[in-house]
Coordinates of C-alpha atoms in Angstrom, one line a residue:
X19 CA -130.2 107.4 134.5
X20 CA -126.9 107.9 136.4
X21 CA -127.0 107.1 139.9
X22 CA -124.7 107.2 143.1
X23 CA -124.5 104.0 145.3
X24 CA -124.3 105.0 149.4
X25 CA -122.8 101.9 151.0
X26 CA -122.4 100.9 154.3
X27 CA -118.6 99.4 154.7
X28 CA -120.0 95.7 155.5
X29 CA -121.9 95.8 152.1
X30 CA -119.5 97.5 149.2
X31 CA -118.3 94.2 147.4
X32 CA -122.3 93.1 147.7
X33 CA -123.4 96.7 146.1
X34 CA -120.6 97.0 143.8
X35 CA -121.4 94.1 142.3
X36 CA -125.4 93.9 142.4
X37 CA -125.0 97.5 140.7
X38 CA -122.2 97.2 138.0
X39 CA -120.2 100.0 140.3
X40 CA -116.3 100.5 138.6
X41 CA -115.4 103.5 140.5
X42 CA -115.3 104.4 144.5
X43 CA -115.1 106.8 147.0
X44 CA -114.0 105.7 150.5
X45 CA -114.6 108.3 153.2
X46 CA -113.3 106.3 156.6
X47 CA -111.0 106.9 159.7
X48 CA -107.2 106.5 158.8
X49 CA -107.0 103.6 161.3
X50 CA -110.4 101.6 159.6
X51 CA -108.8 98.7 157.3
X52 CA -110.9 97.4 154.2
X53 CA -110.3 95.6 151.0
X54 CA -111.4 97.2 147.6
X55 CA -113.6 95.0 145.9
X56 CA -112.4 93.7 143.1
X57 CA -115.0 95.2 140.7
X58 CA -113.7 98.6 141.8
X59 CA -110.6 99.9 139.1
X60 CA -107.5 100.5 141.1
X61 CA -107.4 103.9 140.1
X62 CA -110.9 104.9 140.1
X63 CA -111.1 104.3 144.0
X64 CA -110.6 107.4 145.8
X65 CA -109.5 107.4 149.8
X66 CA -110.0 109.9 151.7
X67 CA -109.1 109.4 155.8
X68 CA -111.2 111.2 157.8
X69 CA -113.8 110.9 160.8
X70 CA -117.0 111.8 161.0
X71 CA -116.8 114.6 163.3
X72 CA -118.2 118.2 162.6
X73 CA -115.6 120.0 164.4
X74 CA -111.8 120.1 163.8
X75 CA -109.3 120.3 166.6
X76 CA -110.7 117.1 168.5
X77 CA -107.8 115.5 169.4
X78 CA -106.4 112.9 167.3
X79 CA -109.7 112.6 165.2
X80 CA -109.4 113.9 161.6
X81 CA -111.8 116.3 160.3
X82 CA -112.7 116.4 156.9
X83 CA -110.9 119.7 155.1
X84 CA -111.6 121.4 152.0
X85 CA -108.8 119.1 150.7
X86 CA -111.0 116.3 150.9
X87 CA -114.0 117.9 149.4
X88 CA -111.7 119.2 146.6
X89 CA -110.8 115.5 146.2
X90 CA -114.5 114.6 145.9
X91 CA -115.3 117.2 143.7
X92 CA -112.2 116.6 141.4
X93 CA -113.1 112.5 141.4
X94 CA -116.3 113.4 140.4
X95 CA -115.7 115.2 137.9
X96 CA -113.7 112.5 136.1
X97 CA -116.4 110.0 136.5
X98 CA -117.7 108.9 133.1
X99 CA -121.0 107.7 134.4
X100 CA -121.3 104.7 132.4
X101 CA -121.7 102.8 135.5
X102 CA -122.9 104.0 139.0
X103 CA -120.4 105.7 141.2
X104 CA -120.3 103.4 144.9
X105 CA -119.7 106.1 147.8
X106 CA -119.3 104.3 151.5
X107 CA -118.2 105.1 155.0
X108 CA -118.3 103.4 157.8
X109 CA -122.6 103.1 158.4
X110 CA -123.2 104.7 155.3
X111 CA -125.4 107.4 157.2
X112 CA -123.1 110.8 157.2
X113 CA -119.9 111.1 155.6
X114 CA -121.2 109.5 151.9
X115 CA -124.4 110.6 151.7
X116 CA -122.9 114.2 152.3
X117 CA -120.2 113.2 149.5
X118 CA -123.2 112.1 147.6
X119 CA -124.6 115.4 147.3
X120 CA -121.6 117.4 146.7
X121 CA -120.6 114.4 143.8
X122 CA -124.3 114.9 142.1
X123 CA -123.6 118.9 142.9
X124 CA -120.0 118.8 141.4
X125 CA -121.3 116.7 137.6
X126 CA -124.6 118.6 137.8
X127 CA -124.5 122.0 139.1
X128 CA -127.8 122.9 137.2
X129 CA -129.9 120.7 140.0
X130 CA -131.7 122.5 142.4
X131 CA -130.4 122.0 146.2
X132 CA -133.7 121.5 148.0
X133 CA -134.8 119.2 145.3
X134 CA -131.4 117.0 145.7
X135 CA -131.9 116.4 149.0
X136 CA -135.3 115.7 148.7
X137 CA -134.1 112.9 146.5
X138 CA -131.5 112.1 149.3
X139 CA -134.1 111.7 152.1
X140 CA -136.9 109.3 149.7
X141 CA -133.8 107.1 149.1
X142 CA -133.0 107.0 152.8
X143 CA -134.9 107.6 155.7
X144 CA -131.9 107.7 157.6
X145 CA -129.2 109.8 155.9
X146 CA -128.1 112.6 158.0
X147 CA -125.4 114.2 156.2
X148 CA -122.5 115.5 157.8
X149 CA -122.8 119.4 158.2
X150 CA -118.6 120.3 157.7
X151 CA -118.7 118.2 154.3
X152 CA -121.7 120.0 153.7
X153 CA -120.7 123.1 155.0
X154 CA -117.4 123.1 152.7
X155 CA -119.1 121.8 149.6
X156 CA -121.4 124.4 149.7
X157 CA -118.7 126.8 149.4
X158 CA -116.4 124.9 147.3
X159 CA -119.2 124.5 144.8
X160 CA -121.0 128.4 144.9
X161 CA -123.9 127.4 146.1
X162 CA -124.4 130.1 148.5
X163 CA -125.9 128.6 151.3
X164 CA -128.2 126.8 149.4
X165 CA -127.4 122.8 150.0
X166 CA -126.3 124.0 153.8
X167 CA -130.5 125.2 153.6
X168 CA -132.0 121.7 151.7
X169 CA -129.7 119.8 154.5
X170 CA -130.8 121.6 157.2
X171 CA -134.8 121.7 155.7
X172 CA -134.5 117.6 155.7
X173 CA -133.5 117.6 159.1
X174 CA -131.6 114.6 160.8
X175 CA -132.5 111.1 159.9
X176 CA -133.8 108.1 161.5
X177 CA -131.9 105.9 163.9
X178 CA -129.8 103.5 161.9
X179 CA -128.0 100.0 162.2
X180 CA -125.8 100.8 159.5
X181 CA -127.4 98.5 157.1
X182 CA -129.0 100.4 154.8
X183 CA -127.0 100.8 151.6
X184 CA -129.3 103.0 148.9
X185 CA -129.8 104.7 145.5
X186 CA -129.4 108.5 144.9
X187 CA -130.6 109.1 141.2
X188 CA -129.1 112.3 139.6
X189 CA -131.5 115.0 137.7

């Protein structure tokens, strides 16, 4: 079954490795410095600087754009799914798991919304996805309001340390 790693920053190199990862999306502030485990192919690691904010035109903070969820989307696409695809931010808690879902969306657009983030909420109590990647995947991909609806019908997650790296299986 093809799967989708959420990582927490601390933990990639540990979950790349304990799951066989090869390719890698990194959603974190420009500032935030990390090195790529070595696991990860050079260029199969997408960057993408952003914060996790909901709201552009917050000062200096970056919002994510539909240039980063056409990034996802496109990296997605080109994943060959022989291993599973390792997504992190900084706790693991909004920016990936909402890249999760539009990743799983973008290689499998027959999966049903609600059910997805069903899936999204038994893997982790504590995922609360964040509502402009959501927001602009929803569009980006057609959904029509639907995964904007399953996020929303989940509703916000538990409290987290940022420590809780987890499994998203696809349909």
């Amino acid at each position: 079954m093809t799967t989708i790693v959420v990582s927490p920053l601390a933990r990639i190199a540990e979950m790349a490795v304990r799951h066989k990862a090869r390719e890698m999306i990194s959603l974190i502030a420009k500032e935030q410095t990390f090195h790529r485990p070595a696991v990860i192919r050079a260029d199969r690691h997408l960057l993408l600087n952003m914060n996790d904010i909901s709201f552009a035109g917050t000062g200096d903070l970056v919002a994510p754009q539909e240039a980063h969820v056409r990034a996802i989307i496109d990296f997605a696409m080109e994943w060959d799914r022989t291993s599973p695809l390792l997504i992190h931010c900084w706790m693991g808690v909004s920016r990936s798991p909402a890249a999760a879902l539009i990743a799983a969306l973008a290689v499998q657009p027959e999966q049903d919304d609600l059910a997805l983030a069903r899936r999204l909420r038994l893997a982790s109590p504590f995922a609360t996805p964040n509502t402009r990647l959501i927001a602009i995947g929803d569009k980006m991909l057609d959904r029509d309001g639907r995964l904007v609806a399953a996020v929303k019908e989940i509703g916000r997650g538990a409290d987290a340390d940022g420590n809780a790296p987890f499994v998203l299986p696809l349909g």
